[in-house]
Coordinates of N, CA and C in Angstrom, one line a residue:
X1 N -37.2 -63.9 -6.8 CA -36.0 -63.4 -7.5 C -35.7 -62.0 -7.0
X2 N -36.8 -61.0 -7.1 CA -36.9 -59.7 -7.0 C -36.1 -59.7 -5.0
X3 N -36.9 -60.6 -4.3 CA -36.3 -60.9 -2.7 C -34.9 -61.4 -2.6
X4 N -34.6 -62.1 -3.3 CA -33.1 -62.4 -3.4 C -32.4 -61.6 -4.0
X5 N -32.8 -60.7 -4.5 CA -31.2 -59.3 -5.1 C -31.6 -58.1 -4.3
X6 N -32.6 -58.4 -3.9 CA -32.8 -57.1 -2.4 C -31.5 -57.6 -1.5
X7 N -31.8 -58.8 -1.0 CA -30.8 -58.9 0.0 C -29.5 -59.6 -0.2
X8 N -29.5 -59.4 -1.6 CA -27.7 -59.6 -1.8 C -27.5 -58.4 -2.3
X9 N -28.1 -57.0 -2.1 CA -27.6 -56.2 -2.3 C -27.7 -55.7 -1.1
X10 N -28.6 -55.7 -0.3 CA -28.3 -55.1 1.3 C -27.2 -55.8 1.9
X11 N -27.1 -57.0 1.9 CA -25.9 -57.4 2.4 C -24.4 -56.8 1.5
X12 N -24.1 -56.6 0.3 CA -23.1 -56.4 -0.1 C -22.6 -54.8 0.9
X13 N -24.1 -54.1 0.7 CA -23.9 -52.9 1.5 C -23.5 -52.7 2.5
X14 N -24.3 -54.0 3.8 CA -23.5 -53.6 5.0 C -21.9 -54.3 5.5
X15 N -21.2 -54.8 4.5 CA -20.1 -55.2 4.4 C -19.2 -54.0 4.9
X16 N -18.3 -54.8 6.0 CA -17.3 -53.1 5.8 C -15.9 -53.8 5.0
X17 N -15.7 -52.8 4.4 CA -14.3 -52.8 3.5 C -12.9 -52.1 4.3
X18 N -11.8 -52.6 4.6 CA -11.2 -51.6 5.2 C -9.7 -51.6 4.0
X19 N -9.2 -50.3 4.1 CA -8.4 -50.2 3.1 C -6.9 -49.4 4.4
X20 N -6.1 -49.4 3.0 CA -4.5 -48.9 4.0 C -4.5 -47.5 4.3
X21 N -4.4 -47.2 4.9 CA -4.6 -45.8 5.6 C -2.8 -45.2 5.7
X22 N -2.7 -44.1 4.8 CA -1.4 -43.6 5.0 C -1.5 -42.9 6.3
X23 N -0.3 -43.3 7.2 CA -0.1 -42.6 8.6 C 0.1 -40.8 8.3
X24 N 0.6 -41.1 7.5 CA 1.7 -39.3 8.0 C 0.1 -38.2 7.1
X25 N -0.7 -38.6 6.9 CA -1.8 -38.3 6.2 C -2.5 -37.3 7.9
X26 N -2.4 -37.9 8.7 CA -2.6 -37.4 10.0 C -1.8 -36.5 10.7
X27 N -0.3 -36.1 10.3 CA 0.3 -35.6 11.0 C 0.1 -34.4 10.3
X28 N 0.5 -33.5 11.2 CA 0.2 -32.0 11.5 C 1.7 -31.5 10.8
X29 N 1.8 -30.9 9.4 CA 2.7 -30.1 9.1 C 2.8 -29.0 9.0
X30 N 4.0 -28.2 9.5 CA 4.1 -26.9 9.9 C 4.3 -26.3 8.4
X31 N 3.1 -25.4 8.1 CA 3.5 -24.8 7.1 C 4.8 -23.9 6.8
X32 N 5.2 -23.4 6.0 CA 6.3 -22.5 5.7 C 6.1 -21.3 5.7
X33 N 5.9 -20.2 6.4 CA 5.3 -19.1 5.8 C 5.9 -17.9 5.9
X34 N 7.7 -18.3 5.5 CA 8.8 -17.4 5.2 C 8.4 -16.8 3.9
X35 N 7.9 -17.6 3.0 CA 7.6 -17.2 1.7 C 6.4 -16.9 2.0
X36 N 5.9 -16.4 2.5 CA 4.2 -16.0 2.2 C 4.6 -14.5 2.2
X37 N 3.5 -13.7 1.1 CA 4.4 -12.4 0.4 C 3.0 -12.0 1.0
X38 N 3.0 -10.3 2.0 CA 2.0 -9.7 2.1 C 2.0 -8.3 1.3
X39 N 0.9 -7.4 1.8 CA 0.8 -6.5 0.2 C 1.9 -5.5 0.8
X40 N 2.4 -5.4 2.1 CA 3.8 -4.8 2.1 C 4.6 -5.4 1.5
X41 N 4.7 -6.1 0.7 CA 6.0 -7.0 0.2 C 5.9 -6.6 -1.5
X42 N 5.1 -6.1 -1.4 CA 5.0 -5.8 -3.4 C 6.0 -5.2 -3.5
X43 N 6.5 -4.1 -3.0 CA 7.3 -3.3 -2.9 C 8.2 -3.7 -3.8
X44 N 9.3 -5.0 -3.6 CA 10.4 -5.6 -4.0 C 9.8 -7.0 -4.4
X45 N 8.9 -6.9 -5.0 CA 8.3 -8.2 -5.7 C 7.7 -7.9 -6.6
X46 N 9.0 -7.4 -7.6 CA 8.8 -6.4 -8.9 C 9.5 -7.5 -10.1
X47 N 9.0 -7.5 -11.3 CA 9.9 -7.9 -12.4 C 11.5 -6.6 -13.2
X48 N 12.7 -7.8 -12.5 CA 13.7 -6.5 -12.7 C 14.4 -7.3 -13.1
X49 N 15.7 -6.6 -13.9 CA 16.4 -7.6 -14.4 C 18.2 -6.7 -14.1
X50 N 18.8 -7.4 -13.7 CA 20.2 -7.5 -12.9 C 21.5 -7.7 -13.8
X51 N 22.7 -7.1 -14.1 CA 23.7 -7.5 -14.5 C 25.1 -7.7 -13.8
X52 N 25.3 -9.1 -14.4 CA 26.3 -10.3 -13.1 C 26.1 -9.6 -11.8
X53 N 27.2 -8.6 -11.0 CA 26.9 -8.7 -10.0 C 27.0 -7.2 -9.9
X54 N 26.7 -6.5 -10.5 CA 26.0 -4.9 -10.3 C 24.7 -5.1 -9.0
X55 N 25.2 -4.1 -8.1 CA 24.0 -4.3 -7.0 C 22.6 -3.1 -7.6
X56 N 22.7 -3.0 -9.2 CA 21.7 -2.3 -9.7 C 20.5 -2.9 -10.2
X57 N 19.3 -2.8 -10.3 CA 18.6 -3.7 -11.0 C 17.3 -2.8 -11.8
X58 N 16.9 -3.0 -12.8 CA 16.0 -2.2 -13.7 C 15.2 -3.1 -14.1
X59 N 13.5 -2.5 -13.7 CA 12.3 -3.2 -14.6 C 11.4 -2.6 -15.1
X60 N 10.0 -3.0 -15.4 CA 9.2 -2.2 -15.7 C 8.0 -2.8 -15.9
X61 N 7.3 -2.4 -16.5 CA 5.8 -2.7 -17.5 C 4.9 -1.9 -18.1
X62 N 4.6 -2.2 -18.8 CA 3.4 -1.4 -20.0 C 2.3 -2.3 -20.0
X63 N 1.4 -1.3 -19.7 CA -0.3 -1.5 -19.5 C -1.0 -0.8 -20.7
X64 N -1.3 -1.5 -21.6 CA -2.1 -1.2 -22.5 C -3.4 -1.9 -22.7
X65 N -4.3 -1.4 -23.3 CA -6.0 -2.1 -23.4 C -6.5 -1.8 -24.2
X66 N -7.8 -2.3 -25.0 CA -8.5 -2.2 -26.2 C -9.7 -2.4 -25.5
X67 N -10.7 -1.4 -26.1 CA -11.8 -1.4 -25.4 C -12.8 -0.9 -26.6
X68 N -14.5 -1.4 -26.8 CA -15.2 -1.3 -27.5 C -16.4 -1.1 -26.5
X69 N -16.7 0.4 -26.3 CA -17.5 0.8 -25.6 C -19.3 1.2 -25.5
X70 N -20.3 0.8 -25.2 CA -21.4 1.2 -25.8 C -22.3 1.1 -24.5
X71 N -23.2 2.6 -25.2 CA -24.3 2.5 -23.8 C -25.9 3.0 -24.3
X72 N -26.8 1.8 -24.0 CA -28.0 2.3 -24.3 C -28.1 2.1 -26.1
X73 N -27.2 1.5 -26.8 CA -27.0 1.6 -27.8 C -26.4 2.6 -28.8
X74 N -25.7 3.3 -28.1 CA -24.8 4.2 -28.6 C -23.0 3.8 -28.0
X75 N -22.7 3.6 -29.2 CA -21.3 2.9 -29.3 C -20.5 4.1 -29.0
X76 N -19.3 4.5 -28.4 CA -17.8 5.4 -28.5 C -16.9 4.6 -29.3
X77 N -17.2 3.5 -30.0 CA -16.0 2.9 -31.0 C -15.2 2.3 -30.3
X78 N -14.0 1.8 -30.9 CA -13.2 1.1 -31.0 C -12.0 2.2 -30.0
X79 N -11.6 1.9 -29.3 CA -10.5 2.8 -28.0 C -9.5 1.5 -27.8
X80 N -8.1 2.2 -28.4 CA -7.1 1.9 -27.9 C -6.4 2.9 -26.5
X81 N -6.0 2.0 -25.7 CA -5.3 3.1 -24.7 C -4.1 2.9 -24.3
X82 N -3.0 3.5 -24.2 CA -1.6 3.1 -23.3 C -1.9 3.9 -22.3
X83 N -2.7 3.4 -21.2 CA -2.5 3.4 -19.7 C -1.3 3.8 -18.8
X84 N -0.1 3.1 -19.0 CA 0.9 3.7 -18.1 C 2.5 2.8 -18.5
X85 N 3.6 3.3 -18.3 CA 4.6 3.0 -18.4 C 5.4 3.1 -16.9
X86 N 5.5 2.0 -16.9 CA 6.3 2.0 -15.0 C 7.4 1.7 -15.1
X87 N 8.6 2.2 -14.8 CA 9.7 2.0 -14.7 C 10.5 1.6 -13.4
X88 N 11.0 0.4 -12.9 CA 11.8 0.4 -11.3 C 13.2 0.4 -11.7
X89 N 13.8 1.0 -10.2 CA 15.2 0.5 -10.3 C 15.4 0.8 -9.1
X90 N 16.2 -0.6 -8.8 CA 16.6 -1.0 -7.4 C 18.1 -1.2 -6.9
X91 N 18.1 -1.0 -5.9 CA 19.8 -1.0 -5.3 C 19.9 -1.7 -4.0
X92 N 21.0 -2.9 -4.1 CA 21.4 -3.0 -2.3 C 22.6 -2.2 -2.4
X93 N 22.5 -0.7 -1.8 CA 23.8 -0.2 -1.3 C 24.4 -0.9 -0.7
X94 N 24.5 -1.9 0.3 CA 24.8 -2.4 1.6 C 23.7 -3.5 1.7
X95 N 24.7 -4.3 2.6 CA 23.6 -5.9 3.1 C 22.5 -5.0 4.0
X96 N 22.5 -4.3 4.3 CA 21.1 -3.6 5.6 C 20.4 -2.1 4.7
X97 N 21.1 -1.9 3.7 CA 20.7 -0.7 3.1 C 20.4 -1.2 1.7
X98 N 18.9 -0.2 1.3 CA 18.2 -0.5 -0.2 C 17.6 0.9 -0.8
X99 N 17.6 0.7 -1.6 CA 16.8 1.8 -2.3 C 15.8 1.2 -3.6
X100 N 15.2 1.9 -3.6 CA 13.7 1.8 -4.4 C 13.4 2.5 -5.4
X101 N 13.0 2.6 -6.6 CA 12.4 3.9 -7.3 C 11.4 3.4 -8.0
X102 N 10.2 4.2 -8.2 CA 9.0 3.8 -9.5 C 8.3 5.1 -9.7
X103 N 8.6 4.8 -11.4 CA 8.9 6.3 -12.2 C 7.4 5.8 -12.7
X104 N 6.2 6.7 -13.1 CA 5.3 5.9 -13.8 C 4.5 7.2 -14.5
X105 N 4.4 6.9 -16.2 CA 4.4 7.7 -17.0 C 2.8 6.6 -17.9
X106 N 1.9 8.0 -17.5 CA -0.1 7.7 -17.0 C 0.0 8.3 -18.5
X107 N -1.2 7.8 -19.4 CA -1.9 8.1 -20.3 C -1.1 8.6 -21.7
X108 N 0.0 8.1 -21.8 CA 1.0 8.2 -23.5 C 2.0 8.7 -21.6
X109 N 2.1 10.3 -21.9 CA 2.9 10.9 -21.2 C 2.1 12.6 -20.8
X110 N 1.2 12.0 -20.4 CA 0.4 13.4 -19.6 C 0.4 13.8 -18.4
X111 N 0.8 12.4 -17.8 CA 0.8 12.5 -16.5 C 2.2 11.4 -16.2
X112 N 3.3 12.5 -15.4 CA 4.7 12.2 -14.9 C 5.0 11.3 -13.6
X113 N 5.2 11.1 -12.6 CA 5.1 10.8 -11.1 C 6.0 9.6 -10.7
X114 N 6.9 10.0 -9.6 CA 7.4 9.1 -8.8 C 6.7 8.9 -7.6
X115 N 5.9 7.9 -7.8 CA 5.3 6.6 -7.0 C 6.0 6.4 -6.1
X116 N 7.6 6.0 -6.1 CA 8.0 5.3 -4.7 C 9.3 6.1 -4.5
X117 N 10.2 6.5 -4.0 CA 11.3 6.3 -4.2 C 11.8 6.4 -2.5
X118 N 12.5 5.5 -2.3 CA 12.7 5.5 -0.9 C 14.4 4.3 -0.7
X119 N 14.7 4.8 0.4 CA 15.9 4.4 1.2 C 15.5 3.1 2.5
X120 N 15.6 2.6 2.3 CA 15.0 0.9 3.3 C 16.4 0.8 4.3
X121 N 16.5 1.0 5.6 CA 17.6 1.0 6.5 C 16.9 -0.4 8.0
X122 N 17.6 -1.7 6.9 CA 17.2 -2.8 7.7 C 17.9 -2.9 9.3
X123 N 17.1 -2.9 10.2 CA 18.2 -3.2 11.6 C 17.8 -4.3 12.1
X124 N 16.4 -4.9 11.9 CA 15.8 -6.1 12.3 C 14.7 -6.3 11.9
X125 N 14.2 -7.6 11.3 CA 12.8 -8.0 10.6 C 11.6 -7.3 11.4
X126 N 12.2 -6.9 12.8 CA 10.8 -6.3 13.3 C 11.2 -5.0 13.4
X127 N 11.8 -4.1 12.5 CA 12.6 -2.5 12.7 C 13.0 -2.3 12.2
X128 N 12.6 -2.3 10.7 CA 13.1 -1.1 9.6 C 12.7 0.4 9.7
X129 N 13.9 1.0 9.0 CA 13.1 2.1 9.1 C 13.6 2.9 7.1
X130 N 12.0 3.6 7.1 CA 12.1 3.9 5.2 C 12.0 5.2 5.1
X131 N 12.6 5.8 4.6 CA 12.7 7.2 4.3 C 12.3 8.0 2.2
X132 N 11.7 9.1 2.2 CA 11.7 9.1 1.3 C 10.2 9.0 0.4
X133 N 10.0 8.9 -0.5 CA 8.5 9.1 -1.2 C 8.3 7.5 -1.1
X134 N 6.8 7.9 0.0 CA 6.6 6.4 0.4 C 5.4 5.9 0.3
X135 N 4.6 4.7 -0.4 CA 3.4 4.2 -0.9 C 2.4 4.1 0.2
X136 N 1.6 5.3 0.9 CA 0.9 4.8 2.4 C 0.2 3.6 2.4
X137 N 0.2 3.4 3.5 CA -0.7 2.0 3.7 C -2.0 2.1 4.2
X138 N -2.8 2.6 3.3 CA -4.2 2.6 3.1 C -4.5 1.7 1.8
X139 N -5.3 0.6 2.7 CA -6.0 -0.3 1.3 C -4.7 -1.3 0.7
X140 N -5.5 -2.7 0.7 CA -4.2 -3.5 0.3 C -4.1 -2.9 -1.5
X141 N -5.0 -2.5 -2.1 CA -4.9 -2.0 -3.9 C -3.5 -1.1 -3.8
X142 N -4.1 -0.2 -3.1 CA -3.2 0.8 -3.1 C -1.0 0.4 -3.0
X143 N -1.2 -0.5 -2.0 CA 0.5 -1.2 -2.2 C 0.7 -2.0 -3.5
X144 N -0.4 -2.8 -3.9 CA -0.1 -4.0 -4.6 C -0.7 -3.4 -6.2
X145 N -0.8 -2.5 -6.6 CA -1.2 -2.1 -7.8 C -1.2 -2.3 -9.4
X146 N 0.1 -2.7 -9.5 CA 0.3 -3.4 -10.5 C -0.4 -3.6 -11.4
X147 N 0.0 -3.2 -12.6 CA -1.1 -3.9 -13.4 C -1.1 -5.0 -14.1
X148 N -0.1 -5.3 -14.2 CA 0.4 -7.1 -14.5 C -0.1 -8.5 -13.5
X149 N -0.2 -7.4 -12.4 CA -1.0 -8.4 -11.3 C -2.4 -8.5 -11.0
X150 N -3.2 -8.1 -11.9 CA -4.8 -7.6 -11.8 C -5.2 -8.8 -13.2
X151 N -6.0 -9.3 -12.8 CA -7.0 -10.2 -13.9 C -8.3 -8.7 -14.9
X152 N -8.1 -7.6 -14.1 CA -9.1 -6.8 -15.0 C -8.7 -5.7 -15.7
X153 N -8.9 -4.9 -16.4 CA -8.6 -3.7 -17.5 C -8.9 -2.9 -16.3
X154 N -10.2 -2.4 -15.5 CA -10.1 -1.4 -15.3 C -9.7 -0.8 -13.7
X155 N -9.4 -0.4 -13.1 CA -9.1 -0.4 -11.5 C -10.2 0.0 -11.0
X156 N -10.6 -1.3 -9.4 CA -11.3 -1.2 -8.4 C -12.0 0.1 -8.0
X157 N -13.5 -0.1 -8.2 CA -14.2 1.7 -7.8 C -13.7 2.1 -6.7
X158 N -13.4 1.4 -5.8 CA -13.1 1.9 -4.6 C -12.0 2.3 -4.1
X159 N -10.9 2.2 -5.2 CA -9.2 2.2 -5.5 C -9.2 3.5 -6.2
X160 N -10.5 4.3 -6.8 CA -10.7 5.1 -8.3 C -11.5 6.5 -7.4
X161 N -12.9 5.7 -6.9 CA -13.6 6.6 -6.6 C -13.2 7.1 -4.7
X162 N -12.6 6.1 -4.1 CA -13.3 6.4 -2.5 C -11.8 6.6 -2.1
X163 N -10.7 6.0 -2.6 CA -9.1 6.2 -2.1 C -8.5 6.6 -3.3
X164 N -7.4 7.3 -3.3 CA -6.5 7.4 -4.6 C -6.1 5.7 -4.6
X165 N -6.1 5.8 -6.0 CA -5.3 4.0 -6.7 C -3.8 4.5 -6.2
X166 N -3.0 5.2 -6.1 CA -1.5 5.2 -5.9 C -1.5 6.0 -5.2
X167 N -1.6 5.8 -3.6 CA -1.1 7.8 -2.8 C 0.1 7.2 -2.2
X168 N 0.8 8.4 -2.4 CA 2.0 7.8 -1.8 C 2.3 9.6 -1.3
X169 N 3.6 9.7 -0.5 CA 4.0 10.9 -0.3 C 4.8 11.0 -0.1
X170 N 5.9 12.0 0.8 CA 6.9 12.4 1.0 C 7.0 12.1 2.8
X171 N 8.0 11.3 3.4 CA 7.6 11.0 4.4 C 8.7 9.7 4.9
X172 N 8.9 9.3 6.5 CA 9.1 8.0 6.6 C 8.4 7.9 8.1
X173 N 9.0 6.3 8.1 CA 8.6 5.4 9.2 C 9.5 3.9 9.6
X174 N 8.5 3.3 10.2 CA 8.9 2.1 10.4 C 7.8 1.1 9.9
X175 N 9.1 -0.2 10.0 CA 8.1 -1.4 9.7 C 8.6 -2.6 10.0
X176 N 8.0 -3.7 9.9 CA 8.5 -4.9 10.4 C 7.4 -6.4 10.2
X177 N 8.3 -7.5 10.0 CA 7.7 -8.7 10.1 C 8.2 -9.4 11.6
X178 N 7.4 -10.4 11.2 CA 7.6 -11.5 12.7 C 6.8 -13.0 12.1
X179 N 7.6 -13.9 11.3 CA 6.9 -15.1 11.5 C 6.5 -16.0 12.5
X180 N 5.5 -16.7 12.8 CA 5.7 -17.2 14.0 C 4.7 -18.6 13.6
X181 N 5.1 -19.5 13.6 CA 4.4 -21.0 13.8 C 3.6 -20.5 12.0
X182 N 2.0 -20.8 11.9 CA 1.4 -20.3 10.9 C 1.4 -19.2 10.5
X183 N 1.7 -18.2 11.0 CA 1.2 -16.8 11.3 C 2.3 -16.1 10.7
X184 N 2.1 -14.6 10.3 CA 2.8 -13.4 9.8 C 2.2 -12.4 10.5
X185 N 2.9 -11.7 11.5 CA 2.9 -10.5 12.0 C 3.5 -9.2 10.9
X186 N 2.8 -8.5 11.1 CA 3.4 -7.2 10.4 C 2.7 -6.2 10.4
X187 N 3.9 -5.0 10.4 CA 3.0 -3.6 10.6 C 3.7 -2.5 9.4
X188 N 3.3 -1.5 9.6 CA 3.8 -0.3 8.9 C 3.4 1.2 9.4
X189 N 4.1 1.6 10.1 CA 3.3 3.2 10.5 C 4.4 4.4 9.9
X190 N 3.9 5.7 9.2 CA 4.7 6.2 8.2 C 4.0 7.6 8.4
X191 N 4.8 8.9 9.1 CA 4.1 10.6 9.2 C 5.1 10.9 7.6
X192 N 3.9 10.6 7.0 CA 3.8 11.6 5.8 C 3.1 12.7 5.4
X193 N 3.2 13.5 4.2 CA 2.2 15.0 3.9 C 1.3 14.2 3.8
X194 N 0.3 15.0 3.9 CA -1.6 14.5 3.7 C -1.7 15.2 1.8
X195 N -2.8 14.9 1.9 CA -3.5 14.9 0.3 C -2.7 16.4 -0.4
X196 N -2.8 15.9 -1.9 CA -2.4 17.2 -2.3 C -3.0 18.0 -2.6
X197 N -4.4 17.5 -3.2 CA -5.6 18.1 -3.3 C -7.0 18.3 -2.4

């Protein structure tokens, strides 16, 4: 008995089964990667909101947190904080011309600062050129900051302690994409003031 379900089970095993195989399962599709957004692209991948056809557009966000703090067994209590108030407003002057602004008001209102405000003079996806208070491109944190776009309360040590979380300065440059097949080419080079401190 025990020899007979050995080998009607070896045999069921070496059975081949063949099933329908979808063809196009094989073919090679060209991804799309006009929409793939890099951390130069935060810039204008803002929540704003537009009226009919005003080329104005205003957004913003509020970052607030609740925090219950303790070390070693010594509690600081219960901390409410309003973190920051960011305000945008955007403009197409022109089909080749833009403007930018982000106003952002740190800890109630202790700390004032325009973050971005810059003039975008499109001549070709590989040759813009940006004028004006501009977000350097050190560190992808540093472009893509947001706090609506972070899963955590508190900003990256290395965004806090090793680079400023927002340097931006007074300055322009150029910049440019290039899609190609899978791929996103892109640069940004920008002579701005150095630190302020």
């Amino acid at each position: 008995m025990k020899i007979s379900l050995l080998l009607g089970v070896a045999l069921v095993m070496c059975l081949t089964v063949t099933a329908q195989v979808d063809s196009t399962l094989f073919k090679r599709t060209q991804r799309d990667t006009s929409k793939l957004l890099l951390n130069m692209d935060a810039v204008y991948n803002r929540p704003f909101l537009s009226v009919s056809k005003l080329p104005v557009a205003v957004g913003g966000y509020v970052e607030a947190n609740w925090q219950h703090l303790g070390t070693d067994g010594v509690s600081e209590g219960h901390q409410f904080q309003m973190r920051r108030l960011t305000l945008f407003i955007a403009s197409s002057i022109s089909r080749r011309i833009k403007f930018l602004s982000e106003i952002e008001f740190e800890d109630g209102t202790k700390e004032i600062n325009i973050e971005f405000a810059s003039v975008d003079f499109e001549f070709h996806p590989l040759l813009n050129f940006r004028g004006g208070i501009v977000m350097n491109p050190i560190g992808a944190f540093n472009q893509n900051h947001d706090g609506p776009k972070w899963e955590f309360i508190d900003r990256p040590i290395s965004a806090t302690q090793l680079l400023p979380a927002t340097w931006s300065n007074v300055g322009f440059g150029l910049y440019g994409k290039l899609y190609k097949d899978n791929w996103v080419y892109a640069y940004e080079t920008y002579l701005t003031n150095g630190f302020d401190d």
